[in-house]
Amino acid sequence: MPTVCDTRSEMAAVQDAPVEADNEKEIKTETLNDAAGNHASAAGGVIPSPPVASTSSSGPAKAGGPGSEEQQTLMAVLQFLKKNNFVGAVDVLRREAGILEDSDESQGQELAASALGGAEAGDATCTLSRASSCTTSTPAVAAAPAKGGEDQPDVNVVLSAYSQQGDPALYQGYYSGLKKFVESVLDCHRAELSQLFYPLFVHMYLELVYNNHETEAKAFFEKFSGDQECYYQDDLRVLSGLTKKEHMKGNETLLDFRTSKFVLRISRDSYQLLKRHLQERQNNQIWNIIQEHLYIDIFDGMPRSKSQIDSMSGSLAGEAKREANKAKVFYGLLKEPEIDVPLDDEDEEGENEEGKPKKKKPKKDSMGSKSKKQDPNAPQQNRIPLPELKDSDKLDKIMYMKEATKRIRLGPESLPSICFYTFLNAYQGLTAVDFTDDSSLIAGGFADSTVRVWSVTPKKLRSVKSAADLNLIDKESDDVLERIMDEKSASESKILYGHSGPVYGVSFSPDRNYLLSCSEDGTVRLWSLQTFTCLVGYKGHNYPVWDTQFSPYGYYFISGGHDRVARLWATDHYQPLRMFAGHLADITCTQFHPNSNYVATGSADRTVRLWDILNGNCVRIFTGHKGPIHSLAFSPNGKYLASGATDGRVLLWDIGHGLMIGELKGHTDTVYSLKFSRDGEILASGSMDNTVRLWDSIKAFDDIETDDFTAATGHIHLPENSQELLLGTYMTKSTPVIHLHFTRRNLLLAAGAYNP
Amino acid sequence: MEDEWRPKQCSVLLPTESMKTMAESVGVGQLQEESCVALTEEVSYRIKEIIQDALKFMHHGKRRKLTSNDIDHALKMKNVEPLYGFQSQEFIPFRFASGGGRELHFYEEKEVDLSDIINTPLPRVPLEVSLKAHWLSIEGVQPAIPENPPPASKEQQKTESTEPLKAVKPGQEEEGAIQGKGQGAAATEGKGKEKNVARLKARSTHELSVEQQLYYKEITEACVGSCEAKRAEALQSIATDPGLYQMLPRFSTFISEGVRVNVVQNNLALLIYLMRMVKALMDNPTLYLEKYLHELIPAVVTCIVSKQLCLRPDVDNHWALRDFAARLMAQSCKTFSTTTNNIQSRITKTFTKSLLDDRTQWTTRYGCIAGLSELGPDVIKTLILPRLPVEGARIKAVLEGPVISNIDKIGAEHVQSLLLKHCAGVIAKTRPLPDNLEQYRADYSYLGPLLHSHVVKARAQATLQAQQVNRTTVTITQSRPTLPASQSSLGGTGGSRAPSIIKVPSSLTLMSTRPGTPTQPSPSATKYIVMATSAGAASTQQVITLGASQSSSPVTSTVPSSASAQQPLVKVETAGGGASSVGGSRTLQKYIVVSLPTSSSSSSSSETKSSTTVPSSSASPISAEPTVKTERSESPGASFHGSH
């Protein structure tokens, strides 16, 4: 295990050369199963230059600061490392955090119970980001601590909080007493206080189960489960099956509840009301639960209305804390690199040939001026080291600009045409689709473990000749690039074999040389589209990987899966650079921000999180979905995020303000794909209900008024205007829409498998 | 949604007996009851847990069906060995067995002989995954191509037509309004108004794309053109294409205008074509015709009761058109009549009114009777049977009186045969036995004796058929079992008639284009078979009409063609009365191609499935009285009685 420490050694300059597959090392996580239940450490490896400074400098300050929680978190990690004899790691961590040798001994005992609550202690991650690069597997295990099996001391610690005994017969009385109270308060407070029901219900039920009061627990569940909001029904279903103390070991939903405090936002008035009531009634049971298991985020001002609350709640662990969304996010776009003059001339010649010499000039100017303006919200150009542009990339950029001039301006008056690619004879086996940016290739992932690549242009797919044949060709000739291709291998589609389980995600690299795929077998594979062979298998997720995506600039990619950790990789490293832990359930979808500085992850815990690649921090938590999130899309200007979930709703988020700004209702089934048009005017959504819908995203963004108050509190009134925003609904013939893509000219491509 | 799962969520457990059985199957006898209970709870919980995990795989597999593979993956995720061997695509067929007080559900595993597996032919290799592109939408409008679903479901069309204000329906309609380039502004303006002021009815645009215009042109030209093959194709397209609703108003206008013009010009052929279009439209399950009945019904009624439909009423068979249109009318009454539009009662009134009128022409009279008769036995019973003596007298006056007009005589004959055909069945059903000839004469005067013989035959037929039905498994609708299989009055249809009569001059090609598409058996009652025999110089074409609705017994009509003896003949056997059976029971139909001269052979030489049909009598046992005498000279028609 100590060998893993090497990964934090300075990375070589960013380059594209893939690591040989033989060099992979499997990270042995099995040995670490009895990890401390530490959720806090969203950790990462070290990206080449800047992060080291920022993290290490912030480290001591934090550790010494008032956040005893962080201290405890560190202790937990230390203790865990010690237990597993990671001496080196312990030393490094101790040095980084500035913790004395003996202090961790004394604090060790109390840490488990208390530190576990703060799952998304975002600041602590700073402290840890460097140190835990040595222990890359820690969060993975901690995140899914239940998976391993036999003895899990941490679970017992977690559960021990429930050991306080109350009279089981009184629980129903407590709960209905609170219910009566909430029903009797003023209308304006009722909605807010009603939020308490669900977490209290769950915790009381779990307490009953933990203390072996099975019949009381059942009766309690029967009596009150019907009162809960309908969007919690999935979790309630899990709970309903859980009737024995033994079941609680290893139940993820339960652990989520225990390890993370359920967050409620309540106005000060309502909170005072509640507090007074509970104190009057001497209702210690409920008070204890509130104290120990809930996090009540009190704000000043008007209590929220029912619809406001409903729009934000629904996630596994309540709403996001307000401060969780306060960090500054550089959502602006990066400056486009200047394209060399000679290339432009060349380009112009091409234009001349086409007989449109005049069009080029004004466009170039506009592009130039645009790129020169530095967006105040944009991150530093080199905040994240990006791969250098190669000549072929520049050529592609020029192609892109050319195409962009021919782009159709979309809007409510001019809707895009939709070309639908139907996968026939897929036998329900199509699981993922991706298009290249220039729309020349389509990749499909299938349940039979294959990945297939099609060319949708007349240009067929050819692979490079074998090494022996390559020796024969004249390397000096001008058309060497053409000569290395094997004409005999030309075909319209290629099949890539390598995975040993269903492929759940595919993603093309921007330069179209590589393809990523992730699978149930726990690996992410990098395929060469020159040779159509597998180059690397990235092992790190030990459980199914649900989604993977290339950065818009290439080189980096993100993957997320059942282990609840999103990993950031670089193609030439066989171990992840960053690990983003914090989600309470499977990460179901991942998406890179257009400026490549952030990634968004959607999860089965019904939250969307935005992570800073630089330091691994979670900078935004968006709650409001009522079902697992299956699709994400950033607007081209990087300001907005759209997310679609199994409940068929699409939510729109303002990244800068950290606000929900829209809700698009219309789909009746899981939204599996979302895409903004190239200029961001139209949002297209594709769903399991066999429809493609087009939404007026400009209007959706404009309609919302974000005054200072809403921005400060995050309490928004969502306009009920889904029907006005819906520009079109296009039924397919029993073909679920699982991918959407706007071509560079704003033609919408959709893909799905015909499902007779 | 949440209500569905609430009842007794946590108490769903496996029965303890299952635990015992499983324990025994792995060699643990005598399991304690307590252990069973504990096991049950544990196992039930674990199963639920695994299924919840398996659901994740289903969601990520973008499926709606949980498969056994998902369970395998969920097990694997829990570090449990997957269950191998459960690859069933469908449900796993558990068998139930009991005995000795024990009940077992088990998965039947048959012993399979290896050689069987080796010797069975390999299943077809599944097709390779392939990619196909099509336009889901072109600038916001969904093209009506087979790859796309029908643009608007029938329900949608209905709500659109009946509740236009409610139909704030996103999608194609709205798109169309916005996209209609020229009208874009007007349409949006209209929309704005609708929202703000008066809730105007949203303007629905009926702009057709270029493709649709081309299609419309092709279809209408083919429908009224001269090529029968093209027409058949066009009609089939109308009857099956799901994307026609946008063109429906045009088709409707085309038909109504076409009928208006061609009735005046007495162009029988075109009228027939247009009626076939109506039928095709009605056959199309995706069209919501209610909006266009005001145009279609007058056109159809015109074709039923118009006093003159053809240039030579003595020669041309406009009777068949009337019959066909009457059937269409009956069908639309059945389909579209509601308490608000009252189609059936209004139509009945119209028919009855002209039937009661003494001055009504024979042609119109025929149409009225046909129209009424098709509406069902109840209508016949209440409206036609009481009229029989009067009509009989009128027929008698023409047939036995001095010859005034040849046309009148033909008309009277047709009316007579029509009355006999329809009334005999109803009488046979309603009138108590015995069939006394004198009684009939007393009740029905002139038509009495003829009715008597028909009724007797119908009864005999019914009993015969009942026996046959008992023997075979034929699906015969027994709605009018006692009907005699008298043929429709079309010349040349009577199976028992002498072949010479049904000779039809080849110049009369429209005879062959009688309604109904021979290539595509439609659920309508009547089947027409066209056969062409090119015998010598004048090739003759013959139409065999088998009114299945009238003939409950299967009728084989073998009509030797006039000149040649060795031409293949097409025989049709129909069974069951389709038209009378409400709710669209399909008539069983088969085509048999036989070679002459074995004209009277039964179905043995057929190439179709013959086992289910009733063995047919070689020739129709019924002789239809009226015969067409083509040599009659024509007489001018009397007053025109427009009824629409």
XYZ file of C-alpha atoms in Angstrom, chain B residues 305-527:
223
model
C -81.014 6.995 -53.257
C -80.229 9.129 -56.246
C -82.757 8.409 -58.926
C -80.152 8.058 -61.582
C -76.552 7.167 -61.128
C -75.550 6.020 -64.537
C -76.083 6.851 -68.152
C -77.868 3.642 -69.090
C -79.996 2.594 -66.178
C -81.139 -0.498 -67.954
C -77.698 -1.873 -68.558
C -75.399 -0.478 -65.908
C -75.384 -2.018 -62.538
C -75.972 0.911 -60.316
C -77.758 -1.373 -57.903
C -74.494 -2.671 -56.630
C -73.338 0.827 -55.899
C -76.514 1.427 -53.964
C -75.994 -1.764 -52.014
C -72.429 -0.872 -51.282
C -73.211 2.659 -50.252
C -76.049 1.393 -48.096
C -73.613 -0.854 -46.329
C -71.248 2.029 -45.828
C -74.089 4.032 -44.416
C -75.004 1.291 -42.020
C -71.414 0.986 -40.951
C -71.064 4.678 -40.300
C -74.335 4.672 -38.395
C -72.961 1.980 -36.198
C -69.655 3.686 -35.704
C -70.564 7.291 -35.403
C -74.151 7.499 -34.272
C -74.395 9.126 -30.882
C -77.170 10.626 -28.902
C -76.102 14.073 -29.971
C -75.791 13.644 -33.690
C -78.543 11.042 -34.051
C -77.238 9.945 -37.399
C -79.111 6.704 -37.438
C -82.515 8.152 -36.670
C -82.054 10.991 -39.105
C -81.004 8.647 -41.853
C -83.850 6.292 -41.082
C -86.279 9.161 -41.279
C -84.947 10.231 -44.620
C -85.239 6.781 -46.060
C -88.662 6.169 -44.668
C -89.969 9.426 -45.962
C -89.072 8.697 -49.542
C -90.165 5.116 -49.193
C -93.626 6.241 -48.162
C -93.856 8.629 -51.039
C -95.864 7.107 -53.868
C -94.094 9.021 -56.537
C -90.690 7.749 -55.533
C -88.776 6.209 -58.371
C -87.889 2.548 -58.312
C -84.241 3.417 -58.093
C -84.717 5.615 -55.084
C -87.090 3.124 -53.600
C -84.496 0.455 -53.995
C -81.939 2.649 -52.319
C -84.218 3.415 -49.413
C -85.020 -0.190 -48.826
C -81.389 -1.184 -49.110
C -80.360 1.558 -46.760
C -82.954 0.601 -44.205
C -82.310 -3.101 -44.515
C -78.646 -2.689 -43.822
C -79.441 -1.017 -40.558
C -80.408 -4.337 -39.088
C -83.280 -6.733 -38.543
C -85.048 -4.470 -36.123
C -85.359 -1.751 -38.684
C -86.586 -4.245 -41.250
C -89.131 -5.547 -38.855
C -90.573 -2.235 -37.880
C -90.279 -0.282 -41.083
C -90.206 -2.647 -44.017
C -92.316 -5.646 -43.092
C -95.454 -3.558 -42.633
C -94.855 -2.096 -46.045
C -94.562 -5.430 -47.780
C -98.175 -5.678 -49.019
C -98.053 -2.159 -50.412
C -94.736 -2.682 -52.083
C -95.878 -6.032 -53.342
C -98.857 -4.441 -54.964
C -96.716 -1.845 -56.558
C -94.320 -4.446 -57.904
C -97.193 -6.475 -59.178
C -98.552 -3.520 -60.979
C -95.346 -3.076 -62.849
C -94.429 -6.672 -63.470
C -97.788 -8.025 -64.394
C -99.393 -4.961 -65.744
C -98.884 -3.566 -69.175
C -95.321 -2.881 -70.038
C -94.866 0.803 -69.580
C -91.195 1.147 -69.137
C -88.427 -1.315 -69.236
C -86.544 0.568 -66.612
C -89.433 0.463 -64.238
C -89.654 -3.228 -64.729
C -86.009 -3.772 -63.928
C -86.387 -1.537 -60.943
C -89.397 -3.424 -59.704
C -87.582 -6.694 -60.071
C -84.651 -5.450 -58.129
C -86.819 -4.086 -55.402
C -88.593 -7.380 -55.216
C -85.458 -9.426 -54.892
C -84.083 -7.008 -52.379
C -87.200 -7.248 -50.280
C -87.164 -10.997 -50.459
C -83.544 -11.164 -49.532
C -83.788 -8.982 -46.505
C -87.252 -9.762 -45.284
C -87.112 -13.513 -45.554
C -84.446 -13.738 -42.921
C -86.267 -11.545 -40.518
C -89.523 -13.337 -41.064
C -87.911 -16.686 -40.614
C -86.628 -15.544 -37.311
C -89.658 -13.827 -35.983
C -92.584 -15.596 -37.519
C -93.711 -18.699 -35.742
C -93.961 -21.986 -37.523
C -95.584 -23.429 -39.509
C -95.053 -21.601 -42.734
C -98.398 -21.668 -44.313
C -98.422 -20.514 -47.886
C -101.935 -19.181 -47.655
C -101.142 -17.358 -44.510
C -98.239 -15.725 -46.223
C -100.376 -14.761 -49.111
C -102.825 -13.202 -46.746
C -100.192 -11.316 -44.850
C -97.978 -10.180 -47.643
C -100.284 -10.372 -50.639
C -98.314 -10.464 -53.841
C -94.970 -11.208 -52.270
C -96.404 -13.855 -49.978
C -95.642 -16.965 -52.003
C -92.149 -15.878 -52.854
C -91.450 -14.965 -49.277
C -92.815 -18.294 -48.221
C -90.405 -20.235 -50.329
C -87.520 -18.052 -49.193
C -88.391 -18.415 -45.576
C -88.673 -22.151 -45.874
C -85.304 -22.291 -47.489
C -83.831 -20.026 -44.895
C -85.081 -22.218 -42.122
C -83.719 -25.294 -43.793
C -80.436 -23.574 -44.282
C -80.320 -22.600 -40.673
C -80.858 -26.072 -39.387
C -78.324 -27.431 -41.790
C -75.851 -24.884 -40.731
C -76.433 -25.437 -37.080
C -75.472 -29.032 -37.578
C -72.428 -28.090 -39.498
C -71.411 -25.686 -36.893
C -71.665 -28.348 -34.314
C -69.391 -30.510 -36.275
C -66.735 -28.093 -37.250
C -64.993 -25.414 -35.364
C -65.927 -22.745 -37.758
C -66.437 -19.315 -36.413
C -69.713 -18.431 -37.864
C -71.693 -15.684 -36.460
C -75.094 -17.051 -36.088
C -76.888 -13.811 -36.127
C -79.155 -14.626 -38.980
C -78.952 -18.301 -39.306
C -82.095 -18.806 -41.220
C -81.402 -16.553 -44.066
C -81.538 -18.060 -47.441
C -78.476 -17.560 -49.385
C -80.043 -15.579 -52.030
C -77.655 -13.484 -53.882
C -77.653 -9.821 -54.110
C -79.513 -8.647 -57.025
C -76.542 -7.937 -59.082
C -76.687 -9.696 -62.354
C -74.269 -12.509 -62.453
C -74.151 -13.155 -58.793
C -76.768 -15.763 -58.490
C -74.906 -18.947 -58.184
C -77.723 -20.991 -59.444
C -78.492 -18.910 -62.354
C -77.640 -19.951 -65.779
C -74.221 -18.918 -66.756
C -75.423 -17.254 -69.838
C -77.116 -14.554 -67.932
C -74.101 -13.313 -66.172
C -72.244 -12.615 -69.235
C -71.129 -9.103 -68.978
C -69.826 -7.178 -71.875
C -66.269 -6.323 -71.472
C -66.964 -2.762 -72.256
C -68.510 -2.457 -68.899
C -65.270 -2.500 -67.086
C -66.612 -0.833 -64.060
C -68.285 -3.994 -63.187
C -64.969 -5.351 -62.248
C -64.224 -2.427 -60.081
C -66.910 -3.095 -57.698
C -66.312 -1.954 -54.189
C -64.145 -4.017 -52.014
C -60.603 -4.851 -52.561
C -60.096 -8.400 -53.496
C -56.508 -8.497 -52.488
C -57.140 -7.448 -48.991
C -59.912 -9.177 -47.193
C -61.622 -6.551 -45.231
C -64.000 -7.212 -42.429
C -66.909 -6.090 -44.473
C -69.543 -8.570 -45.198
C -69.437 -8.678 -48.875
C -66.682 -10.094 -50.895
